[in-house]
Tab-separated table of C-alpha atoms in Angstrom:
chain	number	residue	atom	x	y	z
A	1	MET	CA	-8.499	2.029	-22.983
A	2	GLN	CA	-8.488	2.930	-19.297
A	3	ARG	CA	-7.428	6.492	-18.538
A	4	ALA	CA	-4.663	7.328	-16.068
A	5	GLN	CA	-7.064	9.278	-13.859
A	6	SER	CA	-9.291	6.196	-13.573
A	7	LEU	CA	-6.302	4.157	-12.407
A	8	VAL	CA	-5.548	6.792	-9.749
A	9	GLU	CA	-9.183	6.890	-8.593
A	10	ASN	CA	-9.314	3.090	-8.378
A	11	ALA	CA	-6.092	3.013	-6.359
A	12	GLU	CA	-7.358	5.701	-3.982
A	13	ARG	CA	-10.324	3.495	-3.066
A	14	GLU	CA	-7.928	0.835	-1.773
A	15	ILE	CA	-5.160	2.810	-0.063
A	16	VAL	CA	-4.702	5.033	2.976
A	17	THR	CA	-4.356	8.754	2.313
A	18	LEU	CA	-2.792	11.063	4.910
A	19	THR	CA	-3.044	14.834	5.011
A	20	VAL	CA	0.102	16.951	4.820
A	21	ALA	CA	-0.424	17.813	8.503
A	22	GLU	CA	-0.481	14.098	9.395
A	23	VAL	CA	2.721	13.532	7.421
A	24	ARG	CA	4.338	16.571	9.059
A	25	ALA	CA	3.462	15.091	12.461
A	26	ALA	CA	4.962	11.739	11.422
A	27	MET	CA	8.349	13.193	10.443
A	28	ASP	CA	9.809	12.465	13.876
A	29	ASP	CA	8.181	9.060	14.285
A	30	PRO	CA	10.942	6.416	14.216
A	31	ASN	CA	8.378	3.877	12.994
A	32	THR	CA	7.531	5.885	9.875
A	33	VAL	CA	9.604	6.174	6.710
A	34	ILE	CA	8.655	9.019	4.375
A	35	VAL	CA	9.489	8.129	0.780
A	36	ASP	CA	9.787	10.535	-2.148
A	37	ILE	CA	9.099	8.667	-5.387
A	38	ARG	CA	9.634	11.614	-7.742
A	39	ASP	CA	12.296	11.700	-10.428
A	40	VAL	CA	15.660	12.881	-9.114
A	41	ARG	CA	15.443	15.977	-11.348
A	42	GLU	CA	12.340	17.039	-9.402
A	43	LEU	CA	14.279	16.708	-6.152
A	44	TRP	CA	17.179	18.780	-7.509
A	45	ARG	CA	14.760	21.469	-8.697
A	46	GLU	CA	12.408	21.651	-5.694
A	47	GLY	CA	13.974	19.841	-2.751
A	48	LYS	CA	12.199	17.253	-0.616
A	49	ILE	CA	10.622	16.677	2.761
A	50	PRO	CA	13.474	16.735	5.306
A	51	GLY	CA	14.699	13.234	6.033
A	52	ALA	CA	12.649	11.636	3.261
A	53	MET	CA	14.171	8.650	1.513
A	54	HIS	CA	14.362	8.880	-2.273
A	55	SER	CA	13.018	5.759	-3.928
A	56	PRO	CA	12.368	6.374	-7.630
A	57	ARG	CA	9.187	4.906	-8.958
A	58	GLY	CA	10.948	2.767	-11.532
A	59	MET	CA	12.933	0.822	-8.910
A	60	ASN	CA	10.411	0.160	-6.152
A	61	GLU	CA	9.277	-3.295	-7.240
A	62	PHE	CA	12.903	-4.450	-7.151
A	63	TRP	CA	13.707	-2.649	-3.900
A	64	ILE	CA	10.636	-4.175	-2.179
A	65	ASP	CA	11.200	-7.781	-3.296
A	66	PRO	CA	13.379	-9.518	-0.665
A	67	THR	CA	14.484	-12.103	-3.227
A	68	CYS	CA	15.856	-9.459	-5.580
A	69	GLU	CA	19.510	-8.433	-5.527
A	70	TYR	CA	18.375	-4.784	-5.361
A	71	HIS	CA	16.239	-5.264	-2.236
A	72	LYS	CA	16.327	-2.433	0.326
A	73	PRO	CA	15.848	-3.718	3.909
A	74	VAL	CA	13.813	-0.657	4.887
A	75	PHE	CA	10.919	-2.109	2.904
A	76	ALA	CA	10.993	-5.272	5.040
A	77	SER	CA	11.342	-3.363	8.317
A	78	GLY	CA	7.651	-3.359	9.225
A	79	LYS	CA	7.716	0.418	9.545
A	80	ARG	CA	4.902	2.497	8.095
A	81	ILE	CA	5.819	3.686	4.613
A	82	VAL	CA	4.383	7.056	3.540
A	83	LEU	CA	4.823	7.839	-0.151
A	84	TYR	CA	4.585	11.160	-1.919
A	85	CYS	CA	5.121	12.608	-5.370
A	86	ALA	CA	4.331	16.028	-6.849
A	87	ALA	CA	0.526	15.871	-6.949
A	88	ALA	CA	-0.420	12.537	-5.284
A	89	TRP	CA	-1.179	10.722	-8.536
A	90	ARG	CA	1.978	8.644	-8.863
A	91	SER	CA	2.060	8.029	-5.114
A	92	ALA	CA	-1.511	6.680	-5.172
A	93	LEU	CA	-0.579	4.206	-7.901
A	94	GLU	CA	2.644	3.319	-6.111
A	95	ALA	CA	0.914	2.804	-2.732
A	96	LYS	CA	-1.462	0.364	-4.424
A	97	MET	CA	1.494	-1.472	-5.967
A	98	PHE	CA	3.257	-1.626	-2.570
A	99	GLN	CA	0.109	-3.232	-1.141
A	100	ASP	CA	-0.118	-5.632	-4.088
A	101	MET	CA	3.453	-6.719	-3.276
A	102	GLY	CA	2.462	-7.495	0.313
A	103	LEU	CA	3.335	-4.371	2.295
A	104	THR	CA	0.343	-3.596	4.485
A	105	ASN	CA	1.451	-0.514	6.424
A	106	VAL	CA	1.538	1.896	3.468
A	107	ALA	CA	-0.047	5.299	2.861
A	108	HIS	CA	0.405	8.259	0.573
A	109	MET	CA	0.176	12.004	1.099
A	110	ALA	CA	-2.808	13.943	-0.246
A	111	GLY	CA	-1.841	16.750	-2.584
A	112	GLY	CA	1.770	15.611	-2.826
A	113	PHE	CA	4.778	17.895	-2.559
A	114	THR	CA	2.712	20.710	-4.082
A	115	ALA	CA	0.441	20.649	-1.011
A	116	TRP	CA	3.474	20.373	1.289
A	117	LYS	CA	4.967	23.538	-0.204
A	118	ALA	CA	1.605	25.349	-0.049
A	119	ALA	CA	1.429	24.532	3.678
A	120	GLU	CA	4.869	26.155	4.025
A	121	PHE	CA	6.294	23.104	5.747
A	122	PRO	CA	10.088	22.638	5.795
A	123	ILE	CA	11.943	21.687	2.631
A	124	GLU	CA	15.402	20.165	2.395
A	125	ALA	CA	17.548	21.055	-0.615
A	126	VAL	CA	18.864	18.156	-2.664
A	127	ILE	CA	22.287	18.755	-4.148
A	128	ARG	CA	23.061	17.270	-7.522
A	129	LYS	CA	25.981	14.850	-7.239
């Protein structure tokens, strides 16, 4: 059986990883979409990067696929997609999956939201609806 950490390490060899400072600098770039893939309960509890799109990990394959009724046009926009999760494990796996589905301008954030908070970068509250 392959361990989860091995899957993450394998993915990291094939994807682009950005530092939190690079992601902070990209927040105002109109050609970059920052995507939070954490569970909505994590967003309610901790907030998110200001302006980040929430795209839960369980829906991304359907949201990426332009032939699927759930497709989100942002994923076909050609913009750079920067993914993050809590610790950069899920986002590494997800970035690899995005690439496997044909998106080439994809990266993920080293250290995840934990590193973002440690850097004391801005956080936007997410209100439970």
